[in-house]
PDB file of N, CA and C in Angstrom:
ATOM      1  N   UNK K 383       1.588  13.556  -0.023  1.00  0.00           N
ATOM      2  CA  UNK K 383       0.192  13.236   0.219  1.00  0.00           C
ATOM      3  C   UNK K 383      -0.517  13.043  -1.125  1.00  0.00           C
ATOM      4  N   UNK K 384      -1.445  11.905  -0.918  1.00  0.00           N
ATOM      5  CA  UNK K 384      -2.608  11.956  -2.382  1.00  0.00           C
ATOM      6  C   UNK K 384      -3.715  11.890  -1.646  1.00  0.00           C
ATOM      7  N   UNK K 385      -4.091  12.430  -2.925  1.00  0.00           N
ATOM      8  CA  UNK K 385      -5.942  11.871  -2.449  1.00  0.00           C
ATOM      9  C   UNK K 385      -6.382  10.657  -2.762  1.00  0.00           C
ATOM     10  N   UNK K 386      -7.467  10.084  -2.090  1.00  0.00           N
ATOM     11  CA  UNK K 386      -8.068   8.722  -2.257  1.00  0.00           C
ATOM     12  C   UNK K 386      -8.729   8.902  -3.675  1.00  0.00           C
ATOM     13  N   UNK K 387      -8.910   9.955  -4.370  1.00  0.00           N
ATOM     14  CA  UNK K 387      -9.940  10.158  -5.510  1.00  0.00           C
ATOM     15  C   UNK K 387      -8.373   9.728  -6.217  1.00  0.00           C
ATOM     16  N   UNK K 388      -6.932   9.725  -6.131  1.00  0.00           N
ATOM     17  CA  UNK K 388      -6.059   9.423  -7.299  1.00  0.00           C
ATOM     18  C   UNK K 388      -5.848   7.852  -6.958  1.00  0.00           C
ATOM     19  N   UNK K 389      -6.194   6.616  -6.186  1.00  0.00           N
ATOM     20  CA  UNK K 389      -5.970   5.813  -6.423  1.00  0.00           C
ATOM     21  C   UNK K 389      -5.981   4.917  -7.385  1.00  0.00           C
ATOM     22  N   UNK K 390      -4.620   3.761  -8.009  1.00  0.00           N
ATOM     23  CA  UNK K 390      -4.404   3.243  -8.700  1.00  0.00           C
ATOM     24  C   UNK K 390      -4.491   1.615  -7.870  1.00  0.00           C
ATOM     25  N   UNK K 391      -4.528   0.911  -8.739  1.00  0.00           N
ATOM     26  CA  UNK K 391      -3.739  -0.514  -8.410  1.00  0.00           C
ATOM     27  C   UNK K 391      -2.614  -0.707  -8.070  1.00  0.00           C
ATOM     28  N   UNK K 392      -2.121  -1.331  -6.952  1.00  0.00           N
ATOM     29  CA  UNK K 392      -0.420  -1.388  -6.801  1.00  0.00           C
ATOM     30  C   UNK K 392       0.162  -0.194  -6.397  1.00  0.00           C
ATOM     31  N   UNK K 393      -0.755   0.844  -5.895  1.00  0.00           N
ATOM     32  CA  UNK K 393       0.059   2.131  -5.274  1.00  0.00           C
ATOM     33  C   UNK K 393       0.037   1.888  -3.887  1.00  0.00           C
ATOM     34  N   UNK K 394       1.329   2.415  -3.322  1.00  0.00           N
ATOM     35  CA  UNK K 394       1.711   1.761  -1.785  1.00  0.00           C
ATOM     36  C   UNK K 394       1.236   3.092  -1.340  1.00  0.00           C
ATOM     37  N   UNK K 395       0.801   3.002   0.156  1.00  0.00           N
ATOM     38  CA  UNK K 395       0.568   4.255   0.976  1.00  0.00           C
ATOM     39  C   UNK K 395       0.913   3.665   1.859  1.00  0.00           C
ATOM     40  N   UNK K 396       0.965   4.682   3.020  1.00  0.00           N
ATOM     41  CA  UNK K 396       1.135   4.819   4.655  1.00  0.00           C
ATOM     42  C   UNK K 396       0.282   4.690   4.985  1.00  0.00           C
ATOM     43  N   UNK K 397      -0.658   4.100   6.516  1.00  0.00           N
ATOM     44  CA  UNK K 397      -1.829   4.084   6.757  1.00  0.00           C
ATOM     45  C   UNK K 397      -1.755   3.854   8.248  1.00  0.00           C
ATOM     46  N   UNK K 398      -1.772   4.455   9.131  1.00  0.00           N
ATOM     47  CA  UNK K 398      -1.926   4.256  10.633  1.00  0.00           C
ATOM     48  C   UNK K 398      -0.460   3.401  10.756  1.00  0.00           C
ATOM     49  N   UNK K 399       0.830   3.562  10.419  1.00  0.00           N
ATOM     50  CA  UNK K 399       2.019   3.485  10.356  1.00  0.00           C
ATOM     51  C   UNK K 399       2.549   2.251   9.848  1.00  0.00           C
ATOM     52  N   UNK K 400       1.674   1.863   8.961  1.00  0.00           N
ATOM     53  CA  UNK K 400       2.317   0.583   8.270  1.00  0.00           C
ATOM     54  C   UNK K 400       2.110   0.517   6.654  1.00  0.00           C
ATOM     55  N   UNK K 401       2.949  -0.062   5.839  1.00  0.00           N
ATOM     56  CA  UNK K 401       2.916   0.018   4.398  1.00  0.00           C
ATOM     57  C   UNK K 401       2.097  -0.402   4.161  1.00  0.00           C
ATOM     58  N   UNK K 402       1.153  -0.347   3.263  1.00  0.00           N
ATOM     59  CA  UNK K 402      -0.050  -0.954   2.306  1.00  0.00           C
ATOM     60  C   UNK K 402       0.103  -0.786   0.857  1.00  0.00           C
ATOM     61  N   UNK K 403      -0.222  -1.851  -0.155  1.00  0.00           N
ATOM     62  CA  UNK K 403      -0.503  -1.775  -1.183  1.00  0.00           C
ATOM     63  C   UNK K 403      -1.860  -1.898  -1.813  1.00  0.00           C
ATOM     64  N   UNK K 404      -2.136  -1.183  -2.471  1.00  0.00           N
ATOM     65  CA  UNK K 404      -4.183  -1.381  -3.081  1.00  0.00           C
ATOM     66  C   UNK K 404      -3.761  -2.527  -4.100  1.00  0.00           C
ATOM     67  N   UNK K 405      -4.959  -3.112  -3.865  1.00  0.00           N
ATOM     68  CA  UNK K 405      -5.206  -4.270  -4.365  1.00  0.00           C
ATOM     69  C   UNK K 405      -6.200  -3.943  -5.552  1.00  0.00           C
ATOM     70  N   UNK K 406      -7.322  -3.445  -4.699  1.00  0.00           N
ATOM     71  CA  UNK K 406      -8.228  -2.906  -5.961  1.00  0.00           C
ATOM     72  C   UNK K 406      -9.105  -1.970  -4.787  1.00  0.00           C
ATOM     73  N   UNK K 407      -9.937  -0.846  -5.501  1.00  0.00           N
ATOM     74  CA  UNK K 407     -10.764   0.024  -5.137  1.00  0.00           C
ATOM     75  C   UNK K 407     -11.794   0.591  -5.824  1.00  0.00           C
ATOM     76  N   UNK K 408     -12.609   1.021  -5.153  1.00  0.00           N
ATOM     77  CA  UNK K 408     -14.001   1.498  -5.878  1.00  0.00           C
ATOM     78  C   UNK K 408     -14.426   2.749  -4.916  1.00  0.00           C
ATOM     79  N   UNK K 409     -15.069   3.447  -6.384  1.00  0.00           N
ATOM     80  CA  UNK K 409     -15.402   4.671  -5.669  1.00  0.00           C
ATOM     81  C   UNK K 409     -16.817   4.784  -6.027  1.00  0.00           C
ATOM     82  N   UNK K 410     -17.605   5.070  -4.692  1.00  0.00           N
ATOM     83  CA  UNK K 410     -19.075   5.325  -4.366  1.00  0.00           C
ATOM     84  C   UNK K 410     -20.002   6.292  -4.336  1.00  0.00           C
ATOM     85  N   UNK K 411     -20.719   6.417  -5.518  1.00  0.00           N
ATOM     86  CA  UNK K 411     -21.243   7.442  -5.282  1.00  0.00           C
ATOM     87  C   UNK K 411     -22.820   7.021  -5.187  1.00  0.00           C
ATOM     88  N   UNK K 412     -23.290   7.388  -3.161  1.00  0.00           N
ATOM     89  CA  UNK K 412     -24.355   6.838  -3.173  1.00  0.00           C
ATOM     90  C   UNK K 412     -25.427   7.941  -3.351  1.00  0.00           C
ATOM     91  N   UNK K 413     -26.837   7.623  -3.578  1.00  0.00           N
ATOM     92  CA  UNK K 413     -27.816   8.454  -4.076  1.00  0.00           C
ATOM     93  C   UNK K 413     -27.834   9.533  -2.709  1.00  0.00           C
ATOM     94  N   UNK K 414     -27.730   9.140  -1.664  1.00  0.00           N
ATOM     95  CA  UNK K 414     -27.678  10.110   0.009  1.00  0.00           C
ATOM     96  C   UNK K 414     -26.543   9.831   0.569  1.00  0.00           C
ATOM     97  N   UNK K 415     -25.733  10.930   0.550  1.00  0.00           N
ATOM     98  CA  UNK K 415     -24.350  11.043   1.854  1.00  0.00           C
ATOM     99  C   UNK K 415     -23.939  11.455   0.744  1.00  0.00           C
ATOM    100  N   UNK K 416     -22.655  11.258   1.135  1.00  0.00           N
ATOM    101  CA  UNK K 416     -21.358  12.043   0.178  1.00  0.00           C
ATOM    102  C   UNK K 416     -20.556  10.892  -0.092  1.00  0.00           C
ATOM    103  N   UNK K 417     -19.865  10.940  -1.187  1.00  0.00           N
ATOM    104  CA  UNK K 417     -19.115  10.005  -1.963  1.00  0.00           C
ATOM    105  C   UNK K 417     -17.979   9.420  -1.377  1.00  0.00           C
ATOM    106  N   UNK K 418     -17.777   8.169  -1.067  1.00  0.00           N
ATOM    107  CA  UNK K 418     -16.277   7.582  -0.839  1.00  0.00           C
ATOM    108  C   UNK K 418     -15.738   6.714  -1.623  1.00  0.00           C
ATOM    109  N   UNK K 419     -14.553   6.076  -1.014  1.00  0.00           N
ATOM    110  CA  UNK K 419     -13.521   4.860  -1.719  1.00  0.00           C
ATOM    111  C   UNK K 419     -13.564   4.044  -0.876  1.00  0.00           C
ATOM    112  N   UNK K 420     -13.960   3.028  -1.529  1.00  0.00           N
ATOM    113  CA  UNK K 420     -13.690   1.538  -0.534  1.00  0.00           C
ATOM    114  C   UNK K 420     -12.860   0.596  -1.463  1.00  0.00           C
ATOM    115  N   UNK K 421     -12.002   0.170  -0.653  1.00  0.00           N
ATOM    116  CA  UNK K 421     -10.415  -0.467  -1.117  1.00  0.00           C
ATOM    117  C   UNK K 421     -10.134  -1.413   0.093  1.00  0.00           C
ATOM    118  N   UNK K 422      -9.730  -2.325  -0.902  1.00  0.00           N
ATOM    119  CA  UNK K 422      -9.203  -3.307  -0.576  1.00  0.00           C
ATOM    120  C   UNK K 422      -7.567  -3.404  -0.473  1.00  0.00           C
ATOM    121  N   UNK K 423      -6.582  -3.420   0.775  1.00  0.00           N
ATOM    122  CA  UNK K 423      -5.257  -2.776   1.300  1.00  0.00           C
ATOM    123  C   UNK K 423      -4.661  -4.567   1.322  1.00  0.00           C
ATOM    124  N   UNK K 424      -3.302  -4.494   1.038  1.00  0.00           N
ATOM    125  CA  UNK K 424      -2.688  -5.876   1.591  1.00  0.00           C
ATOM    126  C   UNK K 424      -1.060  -4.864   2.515  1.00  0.00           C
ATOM    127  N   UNK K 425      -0.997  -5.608   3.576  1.00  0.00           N
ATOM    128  CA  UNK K 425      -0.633  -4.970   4.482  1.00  0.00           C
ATOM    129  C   UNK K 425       1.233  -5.686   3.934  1.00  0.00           C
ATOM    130  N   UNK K 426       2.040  -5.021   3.772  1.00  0.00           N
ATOM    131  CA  UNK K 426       3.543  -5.238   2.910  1.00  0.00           C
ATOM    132  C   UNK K 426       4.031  -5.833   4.277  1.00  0.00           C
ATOM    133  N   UNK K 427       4.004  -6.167   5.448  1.00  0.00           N
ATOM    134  CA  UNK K 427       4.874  -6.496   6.307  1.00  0.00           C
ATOM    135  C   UNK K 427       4.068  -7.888   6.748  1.00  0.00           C
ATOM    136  N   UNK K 428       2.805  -7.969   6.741  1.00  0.00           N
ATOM    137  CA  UNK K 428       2.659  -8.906   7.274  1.00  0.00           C
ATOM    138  C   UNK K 428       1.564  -9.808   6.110  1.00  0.00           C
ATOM    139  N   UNK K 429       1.257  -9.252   4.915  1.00  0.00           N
ATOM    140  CA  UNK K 429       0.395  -9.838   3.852  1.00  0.00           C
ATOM    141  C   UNK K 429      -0.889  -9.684   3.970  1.00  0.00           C
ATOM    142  N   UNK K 430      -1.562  -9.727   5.189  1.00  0.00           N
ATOM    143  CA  UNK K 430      -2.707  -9.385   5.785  1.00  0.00           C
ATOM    144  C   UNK K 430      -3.867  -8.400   4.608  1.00  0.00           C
ATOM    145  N   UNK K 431      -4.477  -8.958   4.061  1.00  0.00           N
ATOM    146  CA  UNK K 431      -5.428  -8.107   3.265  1.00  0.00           C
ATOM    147  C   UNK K 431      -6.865  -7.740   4.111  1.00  0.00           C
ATOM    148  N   UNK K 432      -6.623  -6.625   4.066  1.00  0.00           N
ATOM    149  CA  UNK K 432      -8.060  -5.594   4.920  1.00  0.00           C
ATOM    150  C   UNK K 432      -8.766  -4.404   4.202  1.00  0.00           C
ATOM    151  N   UNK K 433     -10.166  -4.608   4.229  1.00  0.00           N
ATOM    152  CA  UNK K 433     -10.908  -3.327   3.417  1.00  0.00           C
ATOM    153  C   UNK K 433     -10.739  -2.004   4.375  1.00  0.00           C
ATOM    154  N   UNK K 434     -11.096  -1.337   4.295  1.00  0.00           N
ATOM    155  CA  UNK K 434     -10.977   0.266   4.420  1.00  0.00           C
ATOM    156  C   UNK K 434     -11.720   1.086   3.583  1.00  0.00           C
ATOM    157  N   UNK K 435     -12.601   1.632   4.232  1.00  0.00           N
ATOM    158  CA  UNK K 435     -13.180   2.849   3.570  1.00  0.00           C
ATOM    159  C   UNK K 435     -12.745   4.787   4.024  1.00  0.00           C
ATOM    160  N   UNK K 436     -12.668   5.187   2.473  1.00  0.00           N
ATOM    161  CA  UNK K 436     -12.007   6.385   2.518  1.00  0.00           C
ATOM    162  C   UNK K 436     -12.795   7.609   2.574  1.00  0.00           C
ATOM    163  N   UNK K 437     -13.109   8.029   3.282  1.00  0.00           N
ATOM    164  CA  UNK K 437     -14.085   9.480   2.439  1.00  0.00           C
ATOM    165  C   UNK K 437     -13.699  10.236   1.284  1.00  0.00           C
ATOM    166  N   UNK K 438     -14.264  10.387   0.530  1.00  0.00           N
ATOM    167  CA  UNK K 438     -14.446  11.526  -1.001  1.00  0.00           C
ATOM    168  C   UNK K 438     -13.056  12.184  -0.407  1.00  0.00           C
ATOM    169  N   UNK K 439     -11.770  12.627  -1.651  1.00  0.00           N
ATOM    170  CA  UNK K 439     -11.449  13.818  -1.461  1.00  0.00           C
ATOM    171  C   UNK K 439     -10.263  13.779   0.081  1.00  0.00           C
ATOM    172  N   UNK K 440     -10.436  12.483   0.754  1.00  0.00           N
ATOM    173  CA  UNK K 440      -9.069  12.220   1.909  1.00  0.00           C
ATOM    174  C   UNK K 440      -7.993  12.266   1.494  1.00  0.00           C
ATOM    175  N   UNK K 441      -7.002  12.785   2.295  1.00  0.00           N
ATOM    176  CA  UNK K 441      -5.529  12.384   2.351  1.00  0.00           C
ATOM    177  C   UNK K 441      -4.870  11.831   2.350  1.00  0.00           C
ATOM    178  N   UNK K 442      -3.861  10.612   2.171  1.00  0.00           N
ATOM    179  CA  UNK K 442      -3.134   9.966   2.777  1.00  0.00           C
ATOM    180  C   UNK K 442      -1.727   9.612   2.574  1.00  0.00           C
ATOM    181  N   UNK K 443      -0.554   9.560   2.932  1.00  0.00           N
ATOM    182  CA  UNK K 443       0.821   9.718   2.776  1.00  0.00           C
ATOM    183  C   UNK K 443       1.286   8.777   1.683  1.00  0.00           C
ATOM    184  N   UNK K 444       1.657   8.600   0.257  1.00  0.00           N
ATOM    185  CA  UNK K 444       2.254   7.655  -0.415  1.00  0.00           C
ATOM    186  C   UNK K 444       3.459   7.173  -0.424  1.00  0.00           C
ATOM    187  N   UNK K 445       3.784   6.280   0.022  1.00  0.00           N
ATOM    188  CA  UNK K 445       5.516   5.446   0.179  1.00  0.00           C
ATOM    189  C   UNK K 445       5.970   5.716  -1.096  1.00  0.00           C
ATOM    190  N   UNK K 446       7.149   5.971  -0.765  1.00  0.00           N
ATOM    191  CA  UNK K 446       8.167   5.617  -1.856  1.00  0.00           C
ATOM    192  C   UNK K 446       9.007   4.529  -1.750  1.00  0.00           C
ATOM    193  N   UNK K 447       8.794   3.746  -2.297  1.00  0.00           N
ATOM    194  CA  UNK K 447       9.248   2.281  -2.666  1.00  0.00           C
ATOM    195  C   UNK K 447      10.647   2.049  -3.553  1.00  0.00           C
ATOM    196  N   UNK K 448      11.594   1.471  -3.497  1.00  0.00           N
ATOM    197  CA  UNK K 448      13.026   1.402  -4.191  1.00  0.00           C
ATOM    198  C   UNK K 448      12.866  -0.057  -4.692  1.00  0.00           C
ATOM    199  N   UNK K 449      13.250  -0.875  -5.733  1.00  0.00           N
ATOM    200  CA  UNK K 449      12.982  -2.030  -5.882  1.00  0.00           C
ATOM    201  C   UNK K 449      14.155  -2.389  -6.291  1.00  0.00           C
ATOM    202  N   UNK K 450      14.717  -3.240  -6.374  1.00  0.00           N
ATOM    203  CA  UNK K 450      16.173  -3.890  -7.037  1.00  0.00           C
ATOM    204  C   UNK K 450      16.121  -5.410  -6.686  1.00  0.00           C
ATOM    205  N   UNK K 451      16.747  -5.771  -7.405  1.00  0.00           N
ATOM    206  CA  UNK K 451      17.303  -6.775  -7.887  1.00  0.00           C
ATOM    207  C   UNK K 451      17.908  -7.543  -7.004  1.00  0.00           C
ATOM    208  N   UNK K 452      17.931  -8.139  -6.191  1.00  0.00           N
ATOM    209  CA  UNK K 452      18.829  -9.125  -5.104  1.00  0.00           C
ATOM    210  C   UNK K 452      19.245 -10.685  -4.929  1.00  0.00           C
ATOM    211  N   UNK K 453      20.147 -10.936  -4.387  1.00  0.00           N
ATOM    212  CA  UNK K 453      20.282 -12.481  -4.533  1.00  0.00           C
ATOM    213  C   UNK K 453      20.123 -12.526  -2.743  1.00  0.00           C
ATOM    214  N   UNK K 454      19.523 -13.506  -2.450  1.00  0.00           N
ATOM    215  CA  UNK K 454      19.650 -14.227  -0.687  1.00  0.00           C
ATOM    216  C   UNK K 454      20.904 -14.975  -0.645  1.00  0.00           C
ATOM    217  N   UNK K 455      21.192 -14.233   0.791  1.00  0.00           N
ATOM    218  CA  UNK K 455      23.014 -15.103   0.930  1.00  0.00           C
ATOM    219  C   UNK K 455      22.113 -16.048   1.987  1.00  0.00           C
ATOM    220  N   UNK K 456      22.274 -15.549   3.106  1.00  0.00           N
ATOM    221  CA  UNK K 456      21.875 -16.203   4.444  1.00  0.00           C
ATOM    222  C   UNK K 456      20.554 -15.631   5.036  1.00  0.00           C
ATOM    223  N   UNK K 457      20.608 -16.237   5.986  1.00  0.00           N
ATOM    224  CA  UNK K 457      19.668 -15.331   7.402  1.00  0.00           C
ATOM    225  C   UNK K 457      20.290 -15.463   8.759  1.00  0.00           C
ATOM    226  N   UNK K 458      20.433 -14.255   9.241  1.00  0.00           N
ATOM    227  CA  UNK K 458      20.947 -13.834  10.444  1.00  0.00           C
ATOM    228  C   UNK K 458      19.972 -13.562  11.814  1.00  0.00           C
ATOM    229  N   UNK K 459      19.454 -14.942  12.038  1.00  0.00           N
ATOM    230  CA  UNK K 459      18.777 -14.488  13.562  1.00  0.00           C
ATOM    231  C   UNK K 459      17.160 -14.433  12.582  1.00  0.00           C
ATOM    232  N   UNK K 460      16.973 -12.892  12.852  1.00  0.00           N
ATOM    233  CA  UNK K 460      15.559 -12.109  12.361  1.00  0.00           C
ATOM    234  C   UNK K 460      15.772 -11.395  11.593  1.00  0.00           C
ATOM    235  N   UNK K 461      17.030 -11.496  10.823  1.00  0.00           N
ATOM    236  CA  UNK K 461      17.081 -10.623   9.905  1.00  0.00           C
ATOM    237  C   UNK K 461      17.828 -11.688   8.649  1.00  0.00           C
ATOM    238  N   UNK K 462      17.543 -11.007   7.378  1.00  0.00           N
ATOM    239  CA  UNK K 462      18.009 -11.612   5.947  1.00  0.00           C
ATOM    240  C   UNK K 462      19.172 -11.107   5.427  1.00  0.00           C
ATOM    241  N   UNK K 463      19.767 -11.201   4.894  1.00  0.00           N
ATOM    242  CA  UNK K 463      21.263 -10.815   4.433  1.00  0.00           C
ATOM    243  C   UNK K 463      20.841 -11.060   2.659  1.00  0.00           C
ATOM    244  N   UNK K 464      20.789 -10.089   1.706  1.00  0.00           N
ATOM    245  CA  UNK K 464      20.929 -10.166   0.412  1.00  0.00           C
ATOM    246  C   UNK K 464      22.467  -8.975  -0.334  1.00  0.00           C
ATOM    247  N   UNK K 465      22.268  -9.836  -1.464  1.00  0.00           N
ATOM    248  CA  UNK K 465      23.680  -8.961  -2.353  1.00  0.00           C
ATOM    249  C   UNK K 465      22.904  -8.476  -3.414  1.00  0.00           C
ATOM    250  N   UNK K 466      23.205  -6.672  -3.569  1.00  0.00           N
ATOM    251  CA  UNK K 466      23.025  -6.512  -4.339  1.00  0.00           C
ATOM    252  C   UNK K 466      24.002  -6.995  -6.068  1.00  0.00           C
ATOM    253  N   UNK K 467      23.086  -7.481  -6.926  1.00  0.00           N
ATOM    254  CA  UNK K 467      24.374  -8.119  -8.030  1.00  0.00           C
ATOM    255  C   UNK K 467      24.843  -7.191  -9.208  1.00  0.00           C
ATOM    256  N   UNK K 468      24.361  -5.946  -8.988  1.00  0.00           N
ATOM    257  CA  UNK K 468      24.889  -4.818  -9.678  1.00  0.00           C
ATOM    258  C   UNK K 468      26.120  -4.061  -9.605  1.00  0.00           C
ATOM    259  N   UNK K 469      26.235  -4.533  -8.211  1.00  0.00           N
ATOM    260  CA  UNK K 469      27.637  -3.756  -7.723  1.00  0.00           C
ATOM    261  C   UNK K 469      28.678  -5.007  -6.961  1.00  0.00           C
TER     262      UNK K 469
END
């Protein structure tokens, strides 16, 4: 879990069960209410970019992401077939 007060650029989270990456965010501190984050999310499965506002001090689950290196062989149906070229 992080808090919305540690957001970066390019940090992936979990969000109502789908990957997101921040695009960019800002944190609000208005003269009445209590402070939030409003961020701008691009959704990793479908590209879809959507704002979201966070309250001060929220939770939310951070992905862990693996990245490598791949070549595309084919595509199978609905699915992609890559080689890793390290091994």
């Amino acid at each position: 879990m992080i808090s919305v007060n540690e957001f970066k650029n390019g940090l992936t989270i979990e969000v109502d069960g789908e990957l997101w990456r921040v695009v960019e965010f800002q944190h609000v501190k208005p003269g009445k209410g209590s402070a939030f984050v409003r961020s701008k999310l691009k959704n990793l499965r479908t590209g879809a970019v959507q704002e979201k506002t966070f309250r001060a001090g929220e939770k939310v689950n951070q992905a862990q992401i693996d990245r490598k290196k791949m070549q595309y062989l084919y595509a199978d149906g609905d699915n992609y077939v890559f080689m890793d070229t390290n091994t």
